[in-house]
PDB file of N, CA and C in Angstrom:
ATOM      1  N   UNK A   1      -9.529 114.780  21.766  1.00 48.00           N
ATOM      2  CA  UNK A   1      -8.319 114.124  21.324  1.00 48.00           C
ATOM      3  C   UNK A   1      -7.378 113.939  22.502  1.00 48.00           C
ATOM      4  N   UNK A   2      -6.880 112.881  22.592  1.00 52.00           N
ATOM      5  CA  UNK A   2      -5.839 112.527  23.741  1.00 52.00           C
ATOM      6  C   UNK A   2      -4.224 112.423  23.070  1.00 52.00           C
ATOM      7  N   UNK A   3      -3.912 113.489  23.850  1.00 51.00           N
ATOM      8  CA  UNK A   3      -2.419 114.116  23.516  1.00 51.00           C
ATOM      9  C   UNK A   3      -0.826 112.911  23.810  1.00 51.00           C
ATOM     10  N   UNK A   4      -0.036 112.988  23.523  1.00 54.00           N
ATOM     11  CA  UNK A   4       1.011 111.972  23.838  1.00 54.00           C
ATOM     12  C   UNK A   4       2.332 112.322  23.567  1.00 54.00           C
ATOM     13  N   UNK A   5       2.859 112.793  24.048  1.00 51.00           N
ATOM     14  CA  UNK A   5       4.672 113.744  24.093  1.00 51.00           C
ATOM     15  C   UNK A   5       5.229 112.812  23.116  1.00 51.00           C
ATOM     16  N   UNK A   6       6.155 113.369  22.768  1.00 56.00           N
ATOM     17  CA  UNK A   6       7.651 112.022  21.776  1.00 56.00           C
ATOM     18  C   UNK A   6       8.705 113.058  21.707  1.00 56.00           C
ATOM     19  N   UNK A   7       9.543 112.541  21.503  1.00 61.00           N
ATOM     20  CA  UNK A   7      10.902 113.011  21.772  1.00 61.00           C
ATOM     21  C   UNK A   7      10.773 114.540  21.294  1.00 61.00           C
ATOM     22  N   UNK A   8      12.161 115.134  21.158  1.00 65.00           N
ATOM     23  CA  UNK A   8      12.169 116.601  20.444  1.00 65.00           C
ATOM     24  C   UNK A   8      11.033 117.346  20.335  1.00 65.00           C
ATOM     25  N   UNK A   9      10.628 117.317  21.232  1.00 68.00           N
ATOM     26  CA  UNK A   9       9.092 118.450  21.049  1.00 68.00           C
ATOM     27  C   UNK A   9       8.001 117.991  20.338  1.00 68.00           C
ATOM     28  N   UNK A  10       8.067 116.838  19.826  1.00 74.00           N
ATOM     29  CA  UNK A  10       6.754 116.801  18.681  1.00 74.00           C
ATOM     30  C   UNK A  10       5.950 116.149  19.766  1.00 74.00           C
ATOM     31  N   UNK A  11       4.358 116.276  19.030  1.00 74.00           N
ATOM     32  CA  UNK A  11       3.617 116.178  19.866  1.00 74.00           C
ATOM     33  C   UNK A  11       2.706 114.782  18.768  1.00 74.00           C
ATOM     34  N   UNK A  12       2.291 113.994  19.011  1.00 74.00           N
ATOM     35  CA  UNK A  12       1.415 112.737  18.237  1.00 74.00           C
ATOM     36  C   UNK A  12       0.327 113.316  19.142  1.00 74.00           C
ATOM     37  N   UNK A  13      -0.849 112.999  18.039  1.00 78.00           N
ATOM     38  CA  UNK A  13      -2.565 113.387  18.248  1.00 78.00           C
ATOM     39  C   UNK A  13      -3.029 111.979  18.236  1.00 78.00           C
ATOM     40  N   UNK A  14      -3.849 111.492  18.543  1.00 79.00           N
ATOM     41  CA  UNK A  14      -4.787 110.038  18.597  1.00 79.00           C
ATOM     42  C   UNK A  14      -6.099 110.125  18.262  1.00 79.00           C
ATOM     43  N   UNK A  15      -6.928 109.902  17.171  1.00 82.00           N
ATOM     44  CA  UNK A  15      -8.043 110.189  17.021  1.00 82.00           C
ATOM     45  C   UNK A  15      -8.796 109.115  17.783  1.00 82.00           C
ATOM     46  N   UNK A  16      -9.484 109.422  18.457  1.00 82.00           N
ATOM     47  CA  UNK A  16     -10.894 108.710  19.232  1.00 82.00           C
ATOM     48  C   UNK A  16     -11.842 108.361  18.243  1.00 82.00           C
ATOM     49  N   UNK A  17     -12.005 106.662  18.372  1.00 82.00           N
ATOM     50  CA  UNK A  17     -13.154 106.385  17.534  1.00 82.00           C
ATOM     51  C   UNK A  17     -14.053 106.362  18.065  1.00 82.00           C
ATOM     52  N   UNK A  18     -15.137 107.026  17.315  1.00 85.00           N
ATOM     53  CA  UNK A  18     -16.779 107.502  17.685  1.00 85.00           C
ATOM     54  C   UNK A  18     -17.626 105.911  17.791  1.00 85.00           C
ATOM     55  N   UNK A  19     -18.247 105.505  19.129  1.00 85.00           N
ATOM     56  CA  UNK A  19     -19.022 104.504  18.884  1.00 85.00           C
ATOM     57  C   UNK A  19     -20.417 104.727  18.542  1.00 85.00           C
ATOM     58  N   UNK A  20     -20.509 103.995  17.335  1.00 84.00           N
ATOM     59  CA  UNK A  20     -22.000 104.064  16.573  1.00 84.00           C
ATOM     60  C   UNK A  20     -23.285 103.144  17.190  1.00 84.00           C
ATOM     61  N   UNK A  21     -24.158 103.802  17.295  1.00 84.00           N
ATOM     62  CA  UNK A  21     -25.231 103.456  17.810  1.00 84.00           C
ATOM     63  C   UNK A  21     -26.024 102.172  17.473  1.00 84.00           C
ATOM     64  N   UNK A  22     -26.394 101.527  17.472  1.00 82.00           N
ATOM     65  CA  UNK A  22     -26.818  99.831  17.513  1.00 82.00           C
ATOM     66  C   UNK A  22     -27.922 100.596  15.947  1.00 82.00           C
ATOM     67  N   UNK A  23     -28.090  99.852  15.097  1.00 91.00           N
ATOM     68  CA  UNK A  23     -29.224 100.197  14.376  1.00 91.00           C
ATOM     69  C   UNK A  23     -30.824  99.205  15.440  1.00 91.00           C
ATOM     70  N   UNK A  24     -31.472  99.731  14.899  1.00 96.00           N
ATOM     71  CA  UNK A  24     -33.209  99.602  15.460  1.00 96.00           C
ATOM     72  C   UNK A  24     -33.731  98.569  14.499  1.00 96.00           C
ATOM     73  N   UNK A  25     -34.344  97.632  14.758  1.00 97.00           N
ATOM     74  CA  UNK A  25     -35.181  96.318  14.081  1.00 97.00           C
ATOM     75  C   UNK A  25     -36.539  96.074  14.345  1.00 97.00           C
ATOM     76  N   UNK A  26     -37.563  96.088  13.608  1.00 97.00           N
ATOM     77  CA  UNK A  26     -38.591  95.923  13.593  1.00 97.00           C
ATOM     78  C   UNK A  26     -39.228  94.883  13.534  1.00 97.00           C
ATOM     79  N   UNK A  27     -39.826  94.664  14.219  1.00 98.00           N
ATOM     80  CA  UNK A  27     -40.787  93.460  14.113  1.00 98.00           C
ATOM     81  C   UNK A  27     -42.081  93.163  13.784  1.00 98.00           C
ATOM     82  N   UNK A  28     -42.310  92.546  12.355  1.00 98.00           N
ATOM     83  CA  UNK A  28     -43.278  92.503  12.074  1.00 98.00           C
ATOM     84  C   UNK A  28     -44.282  91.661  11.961  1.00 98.00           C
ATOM     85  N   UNK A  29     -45.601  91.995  12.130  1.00 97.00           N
ATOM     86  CA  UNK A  29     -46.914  90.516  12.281  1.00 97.00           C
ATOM     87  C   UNK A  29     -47.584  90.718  10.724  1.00 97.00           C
ATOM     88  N   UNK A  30     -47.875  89.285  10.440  1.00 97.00           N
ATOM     89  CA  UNK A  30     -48.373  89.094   9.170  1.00 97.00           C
ATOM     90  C   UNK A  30     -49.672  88.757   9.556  1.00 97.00           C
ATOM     91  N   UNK A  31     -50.803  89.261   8.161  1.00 96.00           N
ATOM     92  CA  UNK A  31     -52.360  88.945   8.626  1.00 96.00           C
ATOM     93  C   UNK A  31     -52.299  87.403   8.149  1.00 96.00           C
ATOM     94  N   UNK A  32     -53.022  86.573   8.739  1.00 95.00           N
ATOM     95  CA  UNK A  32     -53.369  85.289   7.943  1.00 95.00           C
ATOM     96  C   UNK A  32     -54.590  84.929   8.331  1.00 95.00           C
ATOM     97  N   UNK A  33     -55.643  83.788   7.655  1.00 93.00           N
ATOM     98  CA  UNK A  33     -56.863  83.443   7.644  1.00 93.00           C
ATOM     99  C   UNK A  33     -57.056  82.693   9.412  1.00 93.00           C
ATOM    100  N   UNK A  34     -56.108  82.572   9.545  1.00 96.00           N
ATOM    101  CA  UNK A  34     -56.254  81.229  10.722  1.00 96.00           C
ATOM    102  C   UNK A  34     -56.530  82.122  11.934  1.00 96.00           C
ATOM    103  N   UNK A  35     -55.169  82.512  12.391  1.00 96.00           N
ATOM    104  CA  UNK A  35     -54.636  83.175  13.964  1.00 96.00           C
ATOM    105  C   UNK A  35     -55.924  84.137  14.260  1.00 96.00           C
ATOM    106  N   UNK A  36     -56.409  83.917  14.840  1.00 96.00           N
ATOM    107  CA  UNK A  36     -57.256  84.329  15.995  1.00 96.00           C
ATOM    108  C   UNK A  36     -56.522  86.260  16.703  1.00 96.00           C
ATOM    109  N   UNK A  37     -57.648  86.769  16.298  1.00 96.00           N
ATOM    110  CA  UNK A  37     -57.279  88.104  17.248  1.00 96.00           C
ATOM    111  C   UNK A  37     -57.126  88.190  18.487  1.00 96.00           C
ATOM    112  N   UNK A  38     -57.799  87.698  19.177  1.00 97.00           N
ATOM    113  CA  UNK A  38     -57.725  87.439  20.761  1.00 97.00           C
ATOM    114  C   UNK A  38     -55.553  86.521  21.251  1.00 97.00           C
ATOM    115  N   UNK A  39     -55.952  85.482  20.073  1.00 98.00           N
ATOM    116  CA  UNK A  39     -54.294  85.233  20.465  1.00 98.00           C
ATOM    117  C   UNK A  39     -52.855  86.405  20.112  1.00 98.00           C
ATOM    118  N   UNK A  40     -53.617  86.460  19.166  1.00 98.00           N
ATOM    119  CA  UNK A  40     -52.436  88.491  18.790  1.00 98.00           C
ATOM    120  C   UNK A  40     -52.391  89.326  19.389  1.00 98.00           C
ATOM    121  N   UNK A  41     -53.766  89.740  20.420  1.00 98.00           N
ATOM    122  CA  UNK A  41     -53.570  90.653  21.362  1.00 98.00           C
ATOM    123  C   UNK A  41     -52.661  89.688  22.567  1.00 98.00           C
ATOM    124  N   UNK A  42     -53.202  88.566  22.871  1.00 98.00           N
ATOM    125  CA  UNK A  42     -52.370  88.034  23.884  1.00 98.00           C
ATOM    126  C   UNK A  42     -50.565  87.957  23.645  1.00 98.00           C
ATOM    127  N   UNK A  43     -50.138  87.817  22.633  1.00 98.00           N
ATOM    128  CA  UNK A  43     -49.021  87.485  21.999  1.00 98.00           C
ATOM    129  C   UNK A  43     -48.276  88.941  22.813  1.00 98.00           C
ATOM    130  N   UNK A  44     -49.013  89.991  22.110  1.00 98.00           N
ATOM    131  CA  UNK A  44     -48.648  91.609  21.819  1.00 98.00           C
ATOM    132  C   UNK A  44     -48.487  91.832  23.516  1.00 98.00           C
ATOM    133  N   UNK A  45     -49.548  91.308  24.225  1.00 98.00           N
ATOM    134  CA  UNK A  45     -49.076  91.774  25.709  1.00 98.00           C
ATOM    135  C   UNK A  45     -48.181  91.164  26.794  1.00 98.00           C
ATOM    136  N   UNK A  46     -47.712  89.537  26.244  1.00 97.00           N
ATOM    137  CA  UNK A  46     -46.570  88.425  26.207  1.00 97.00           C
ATOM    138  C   UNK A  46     -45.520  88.850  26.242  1.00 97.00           C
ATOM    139  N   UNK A  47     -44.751  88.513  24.818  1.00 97.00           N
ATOM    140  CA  UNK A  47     -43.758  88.566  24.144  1.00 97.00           C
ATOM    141  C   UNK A  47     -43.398  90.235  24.163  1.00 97.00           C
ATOM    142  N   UNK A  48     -44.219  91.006  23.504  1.00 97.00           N
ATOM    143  CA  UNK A  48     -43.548  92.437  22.982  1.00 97.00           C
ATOM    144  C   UNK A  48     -44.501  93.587  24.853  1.00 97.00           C
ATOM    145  N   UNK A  49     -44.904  92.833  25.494  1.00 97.00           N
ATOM    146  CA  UNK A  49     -45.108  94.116  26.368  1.00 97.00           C
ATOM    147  C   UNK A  49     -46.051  95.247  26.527  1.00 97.00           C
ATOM    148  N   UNK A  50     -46.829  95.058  25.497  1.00 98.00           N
ATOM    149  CA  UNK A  50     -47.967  95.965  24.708  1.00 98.00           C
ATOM    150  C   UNK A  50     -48.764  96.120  26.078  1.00 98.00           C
ATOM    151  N   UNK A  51     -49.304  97.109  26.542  1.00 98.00           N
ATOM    152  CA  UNK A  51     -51.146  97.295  27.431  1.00 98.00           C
ATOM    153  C   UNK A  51     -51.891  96.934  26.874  1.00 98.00           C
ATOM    154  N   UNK A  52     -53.185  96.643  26.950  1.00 97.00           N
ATOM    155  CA  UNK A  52     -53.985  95.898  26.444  1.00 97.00           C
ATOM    156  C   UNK A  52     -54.514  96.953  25.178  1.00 97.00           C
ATOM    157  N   UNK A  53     -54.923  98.128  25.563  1.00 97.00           N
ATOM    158  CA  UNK A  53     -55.134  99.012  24.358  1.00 97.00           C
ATOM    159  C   UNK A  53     -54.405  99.242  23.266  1.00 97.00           C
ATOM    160  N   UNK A  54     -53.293  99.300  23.484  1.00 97.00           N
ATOM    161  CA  UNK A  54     -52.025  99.483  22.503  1.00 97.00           C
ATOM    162  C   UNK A  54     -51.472  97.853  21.416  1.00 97.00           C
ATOM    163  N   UNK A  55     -52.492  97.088  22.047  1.00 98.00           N
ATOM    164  CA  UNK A  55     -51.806  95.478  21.774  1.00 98.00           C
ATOM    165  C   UNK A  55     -53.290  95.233  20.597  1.00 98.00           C
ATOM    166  N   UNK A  56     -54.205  95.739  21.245  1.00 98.00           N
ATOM    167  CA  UNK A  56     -55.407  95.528  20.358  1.00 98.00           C
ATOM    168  C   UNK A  56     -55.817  96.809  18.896  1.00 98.00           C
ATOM    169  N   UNK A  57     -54.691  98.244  18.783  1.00 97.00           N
ATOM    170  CA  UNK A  57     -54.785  98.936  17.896  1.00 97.00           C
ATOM    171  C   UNK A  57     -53.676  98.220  16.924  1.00 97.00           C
ATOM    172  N   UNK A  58     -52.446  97.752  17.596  1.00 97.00           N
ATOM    173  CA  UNK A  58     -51.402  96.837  16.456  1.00 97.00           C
ATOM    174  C   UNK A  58     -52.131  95.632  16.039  1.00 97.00           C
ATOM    175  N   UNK A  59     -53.168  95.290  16.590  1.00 97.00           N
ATOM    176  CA  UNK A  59     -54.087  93.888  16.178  1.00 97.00           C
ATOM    177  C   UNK A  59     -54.694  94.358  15.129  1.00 97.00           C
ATOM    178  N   UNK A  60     -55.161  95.537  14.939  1.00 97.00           N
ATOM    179  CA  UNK A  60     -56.372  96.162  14.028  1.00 97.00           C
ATOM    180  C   UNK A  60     -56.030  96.074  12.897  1.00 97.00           C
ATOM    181  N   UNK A  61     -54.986  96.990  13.198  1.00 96.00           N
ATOM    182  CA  UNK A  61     -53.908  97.583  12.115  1.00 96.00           C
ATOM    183  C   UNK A  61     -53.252  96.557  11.477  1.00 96.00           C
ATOM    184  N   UNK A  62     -52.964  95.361  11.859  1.00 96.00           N
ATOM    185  CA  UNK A  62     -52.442  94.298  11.492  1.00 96.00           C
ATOM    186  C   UNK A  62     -53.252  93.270   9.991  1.00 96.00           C
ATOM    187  N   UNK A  63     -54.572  93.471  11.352  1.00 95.00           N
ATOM    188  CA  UNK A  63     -55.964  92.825  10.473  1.00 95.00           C
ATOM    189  C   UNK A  63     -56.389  93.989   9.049  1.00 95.00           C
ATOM    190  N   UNK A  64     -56.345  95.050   9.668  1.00 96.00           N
ATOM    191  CA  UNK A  64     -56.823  95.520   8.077  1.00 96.00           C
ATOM    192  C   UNK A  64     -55.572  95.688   6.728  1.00 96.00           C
ATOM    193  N   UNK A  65     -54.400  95.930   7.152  1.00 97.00           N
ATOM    194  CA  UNK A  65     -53.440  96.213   6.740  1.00 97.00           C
ATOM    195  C   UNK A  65     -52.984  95.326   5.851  1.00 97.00           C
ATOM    196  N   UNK A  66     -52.533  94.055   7.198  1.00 96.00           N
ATOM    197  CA  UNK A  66     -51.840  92.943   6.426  1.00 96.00           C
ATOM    198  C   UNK A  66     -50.893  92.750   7.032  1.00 96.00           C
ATOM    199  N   UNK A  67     -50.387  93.951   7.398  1.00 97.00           N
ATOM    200  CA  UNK A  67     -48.980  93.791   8.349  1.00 97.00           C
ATOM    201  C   UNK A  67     -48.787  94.607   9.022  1.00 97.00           C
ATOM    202  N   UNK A  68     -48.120  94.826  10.622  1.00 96.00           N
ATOM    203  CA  UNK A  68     -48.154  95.744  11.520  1.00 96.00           C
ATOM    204  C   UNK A  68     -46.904  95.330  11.934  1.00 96.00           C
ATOM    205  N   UNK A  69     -46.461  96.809  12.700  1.00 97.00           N
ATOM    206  CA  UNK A  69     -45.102  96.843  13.562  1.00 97.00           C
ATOM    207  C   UNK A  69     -45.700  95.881  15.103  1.00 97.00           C
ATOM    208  N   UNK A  70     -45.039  95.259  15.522  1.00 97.00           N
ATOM    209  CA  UNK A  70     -45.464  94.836  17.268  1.00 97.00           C
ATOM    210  C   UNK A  70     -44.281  95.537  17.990  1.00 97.00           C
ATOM    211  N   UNK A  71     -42.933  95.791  17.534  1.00 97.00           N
ATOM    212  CA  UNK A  71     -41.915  96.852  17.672  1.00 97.00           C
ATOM    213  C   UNK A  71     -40.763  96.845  17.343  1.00 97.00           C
ATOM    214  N   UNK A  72     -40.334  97.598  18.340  1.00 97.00           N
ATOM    215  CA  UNK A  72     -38.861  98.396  17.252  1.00 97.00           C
ATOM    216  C   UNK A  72     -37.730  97.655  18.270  1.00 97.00           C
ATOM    217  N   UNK A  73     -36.685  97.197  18.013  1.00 97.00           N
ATOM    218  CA  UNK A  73     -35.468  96.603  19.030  1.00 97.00           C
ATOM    219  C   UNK A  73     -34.335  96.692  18.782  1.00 97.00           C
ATOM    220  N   UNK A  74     -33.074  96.684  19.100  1.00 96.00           N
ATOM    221  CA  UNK A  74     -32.257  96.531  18.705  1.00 96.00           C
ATOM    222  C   UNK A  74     -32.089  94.711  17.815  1.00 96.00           C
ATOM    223  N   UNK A  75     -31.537  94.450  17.201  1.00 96.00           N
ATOM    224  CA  UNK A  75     -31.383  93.379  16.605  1.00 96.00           C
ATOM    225  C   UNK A  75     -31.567  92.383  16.737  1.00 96.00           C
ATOM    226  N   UNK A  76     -30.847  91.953  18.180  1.00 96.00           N
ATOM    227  CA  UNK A  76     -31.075  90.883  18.700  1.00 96.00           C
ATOM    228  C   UNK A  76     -31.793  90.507  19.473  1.00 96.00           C
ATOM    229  N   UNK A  77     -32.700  91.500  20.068  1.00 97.00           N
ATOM    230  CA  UNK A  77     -33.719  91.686  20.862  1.00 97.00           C
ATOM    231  C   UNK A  77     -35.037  91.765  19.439  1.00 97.00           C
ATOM    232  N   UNK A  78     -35.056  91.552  18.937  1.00 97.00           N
ATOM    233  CA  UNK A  78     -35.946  91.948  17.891  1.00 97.00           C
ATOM    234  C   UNK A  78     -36.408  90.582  17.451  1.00 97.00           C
ATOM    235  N   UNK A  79     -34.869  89.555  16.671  1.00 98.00           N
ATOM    236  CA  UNK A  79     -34.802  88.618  16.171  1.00 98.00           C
ATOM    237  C   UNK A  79     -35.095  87.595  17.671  1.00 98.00           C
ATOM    238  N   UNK A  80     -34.912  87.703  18.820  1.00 98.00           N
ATOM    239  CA  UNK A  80     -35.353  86.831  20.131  1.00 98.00           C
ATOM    240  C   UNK A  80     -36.692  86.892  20.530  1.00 98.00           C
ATOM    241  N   UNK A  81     -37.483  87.974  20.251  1.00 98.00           N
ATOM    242  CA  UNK A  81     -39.290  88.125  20.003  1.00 98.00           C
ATOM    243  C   UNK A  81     -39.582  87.912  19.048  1.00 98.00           C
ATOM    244  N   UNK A  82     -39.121  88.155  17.732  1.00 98.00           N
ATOM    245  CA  UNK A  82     -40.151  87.390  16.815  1.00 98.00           C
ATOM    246  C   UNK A  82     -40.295  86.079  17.387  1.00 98.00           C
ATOM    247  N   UNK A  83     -38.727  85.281  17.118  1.00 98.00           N
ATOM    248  CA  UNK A  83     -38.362  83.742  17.576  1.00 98.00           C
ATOM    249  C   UNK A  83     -39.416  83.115  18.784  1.00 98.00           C
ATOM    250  N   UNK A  84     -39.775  83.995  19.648  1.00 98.00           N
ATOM    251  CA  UNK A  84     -40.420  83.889  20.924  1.00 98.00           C
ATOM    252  C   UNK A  84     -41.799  83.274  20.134  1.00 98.00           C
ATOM    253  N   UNK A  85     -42.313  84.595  20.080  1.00 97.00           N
ATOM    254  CA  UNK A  85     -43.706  84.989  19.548  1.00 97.00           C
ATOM    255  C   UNK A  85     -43.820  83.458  17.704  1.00 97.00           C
ATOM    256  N   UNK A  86     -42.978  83.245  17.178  1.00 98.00           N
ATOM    257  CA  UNK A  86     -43.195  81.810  16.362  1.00 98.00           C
ATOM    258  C   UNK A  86     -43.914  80.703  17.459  1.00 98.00           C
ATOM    259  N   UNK A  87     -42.347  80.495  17.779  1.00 97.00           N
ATOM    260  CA  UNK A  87     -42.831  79.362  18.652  1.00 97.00           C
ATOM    261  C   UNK A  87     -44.511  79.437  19.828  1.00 97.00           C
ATOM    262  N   UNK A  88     -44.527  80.436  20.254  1.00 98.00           N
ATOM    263  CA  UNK A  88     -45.423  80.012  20.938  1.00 98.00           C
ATOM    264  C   UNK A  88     -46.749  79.763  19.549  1.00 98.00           C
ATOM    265  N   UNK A  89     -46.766  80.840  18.990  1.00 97.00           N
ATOM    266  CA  UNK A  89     -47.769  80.620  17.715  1.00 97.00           C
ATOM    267  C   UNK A  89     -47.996  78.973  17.357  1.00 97.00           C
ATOM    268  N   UNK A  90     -46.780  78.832  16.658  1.00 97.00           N
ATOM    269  CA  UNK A  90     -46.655  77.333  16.618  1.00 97.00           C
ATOM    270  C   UNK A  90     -46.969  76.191  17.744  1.00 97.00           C
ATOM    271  N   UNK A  91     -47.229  76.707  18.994  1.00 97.00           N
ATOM    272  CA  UNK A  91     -47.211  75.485  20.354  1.00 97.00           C
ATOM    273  C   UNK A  91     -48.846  75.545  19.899  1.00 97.00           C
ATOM    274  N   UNK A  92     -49.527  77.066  20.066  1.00 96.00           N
ATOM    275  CA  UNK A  92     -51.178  76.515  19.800  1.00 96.00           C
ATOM    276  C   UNK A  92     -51.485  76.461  18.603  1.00 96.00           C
ATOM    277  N   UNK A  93     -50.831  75.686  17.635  1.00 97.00           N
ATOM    278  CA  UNK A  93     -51.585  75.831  16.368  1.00 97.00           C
ATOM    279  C   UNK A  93     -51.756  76.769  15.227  1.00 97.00           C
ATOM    280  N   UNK A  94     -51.394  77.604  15.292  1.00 97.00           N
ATOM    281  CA  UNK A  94     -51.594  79.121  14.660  1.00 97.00           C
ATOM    282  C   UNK A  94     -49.930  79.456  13.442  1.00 97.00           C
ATOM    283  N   UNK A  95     -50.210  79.602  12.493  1.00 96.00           N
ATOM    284  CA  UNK A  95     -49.299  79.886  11.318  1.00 96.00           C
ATOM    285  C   UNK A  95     -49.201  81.062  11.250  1.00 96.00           C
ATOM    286  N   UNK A  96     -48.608  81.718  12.784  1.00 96.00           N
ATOM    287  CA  UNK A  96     -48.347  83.024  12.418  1.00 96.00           C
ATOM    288  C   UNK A  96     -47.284  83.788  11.978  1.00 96.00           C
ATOM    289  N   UNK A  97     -46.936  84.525  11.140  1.00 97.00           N
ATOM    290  CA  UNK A  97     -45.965  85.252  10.992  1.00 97.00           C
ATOM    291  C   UNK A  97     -44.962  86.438  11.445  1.00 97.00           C
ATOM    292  N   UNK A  98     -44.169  86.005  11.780  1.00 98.00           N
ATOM    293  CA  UNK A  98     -43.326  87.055  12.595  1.00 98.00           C
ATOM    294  C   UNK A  98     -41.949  87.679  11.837  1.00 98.00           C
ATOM    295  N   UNK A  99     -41.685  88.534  11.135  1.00 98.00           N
ATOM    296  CA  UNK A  99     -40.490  89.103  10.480  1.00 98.00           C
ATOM    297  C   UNK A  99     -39.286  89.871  10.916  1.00 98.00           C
ATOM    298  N   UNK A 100     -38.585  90.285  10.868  1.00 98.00           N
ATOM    299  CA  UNK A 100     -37.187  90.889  11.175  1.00 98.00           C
ATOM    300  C   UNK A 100     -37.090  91.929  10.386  1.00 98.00           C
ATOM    301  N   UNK A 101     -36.966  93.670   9.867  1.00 97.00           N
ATOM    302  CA  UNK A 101     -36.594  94.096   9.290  1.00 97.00           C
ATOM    303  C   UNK A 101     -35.608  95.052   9.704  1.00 97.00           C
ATOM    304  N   UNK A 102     -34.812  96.128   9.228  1.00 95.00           N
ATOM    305  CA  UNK A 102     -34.462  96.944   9.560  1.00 95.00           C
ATOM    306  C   UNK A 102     -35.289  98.328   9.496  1.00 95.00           C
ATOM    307  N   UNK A 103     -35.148  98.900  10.783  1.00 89.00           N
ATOM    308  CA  UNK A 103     -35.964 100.222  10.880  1.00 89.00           C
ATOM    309  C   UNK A 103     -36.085 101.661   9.236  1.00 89.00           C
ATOM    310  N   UNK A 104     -34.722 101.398   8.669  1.00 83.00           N
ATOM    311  CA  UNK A 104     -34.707 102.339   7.815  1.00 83.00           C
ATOM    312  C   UNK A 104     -34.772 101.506   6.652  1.00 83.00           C
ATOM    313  N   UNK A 105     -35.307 100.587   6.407  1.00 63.00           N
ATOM    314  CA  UNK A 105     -35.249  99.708   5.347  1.00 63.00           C
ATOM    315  C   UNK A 105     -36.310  99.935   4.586  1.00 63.00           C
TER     316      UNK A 105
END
């Protein structure tokens, strides 16, 4: 607390507001009939940064699942890779799906 004199002895307190931490956003890949695994691993080591091992277990997981994390971001970093990762989908052809959620959602 940061202190501040005033007349006659009294003393005023100032409460410090606590800054809250960005919430975390997830990004998610949808399975579909079309998109090619080989372009999902490429996407995963693109756009989100993945190693090649780590890009091809979110591929798996994706494919058997239905849907996989590619990762976690703050918001706007989250919503600027999916956006990424559309468009390029969309440049070769591919109807892939890319989502936005919140981490605790």
């Amino acid at each position: 607390m940061a202190r501040q004199s005033k007349e006659a002895g009294q003393v005023l307190t100032r409460q410090r507001a606590k800054v809250k931490e960005p919430g975390l956003w997830k990004v998610l890949l949808h399975n579909d009939d079309y998109t090619t695994q080989e372009f999902v691993v490429w996407l995963l080591k693109t756009v989100f940064r993945k190693p090649e091992a780590e890009a091809t277990v979110i591929m798996l997981a994706v494919h058997k699942a239905g849907v996989g994390v590619a990762g976690v971001y703050t918001r706007d970093v989250a919503e600027t890779r999916a956006e990424r990762g559309r468009q390029l989908a969309e440049r070769e052809g591919f109807p892939l799906l890319l989502t936005v959620e919140a981490e605790d959602a």
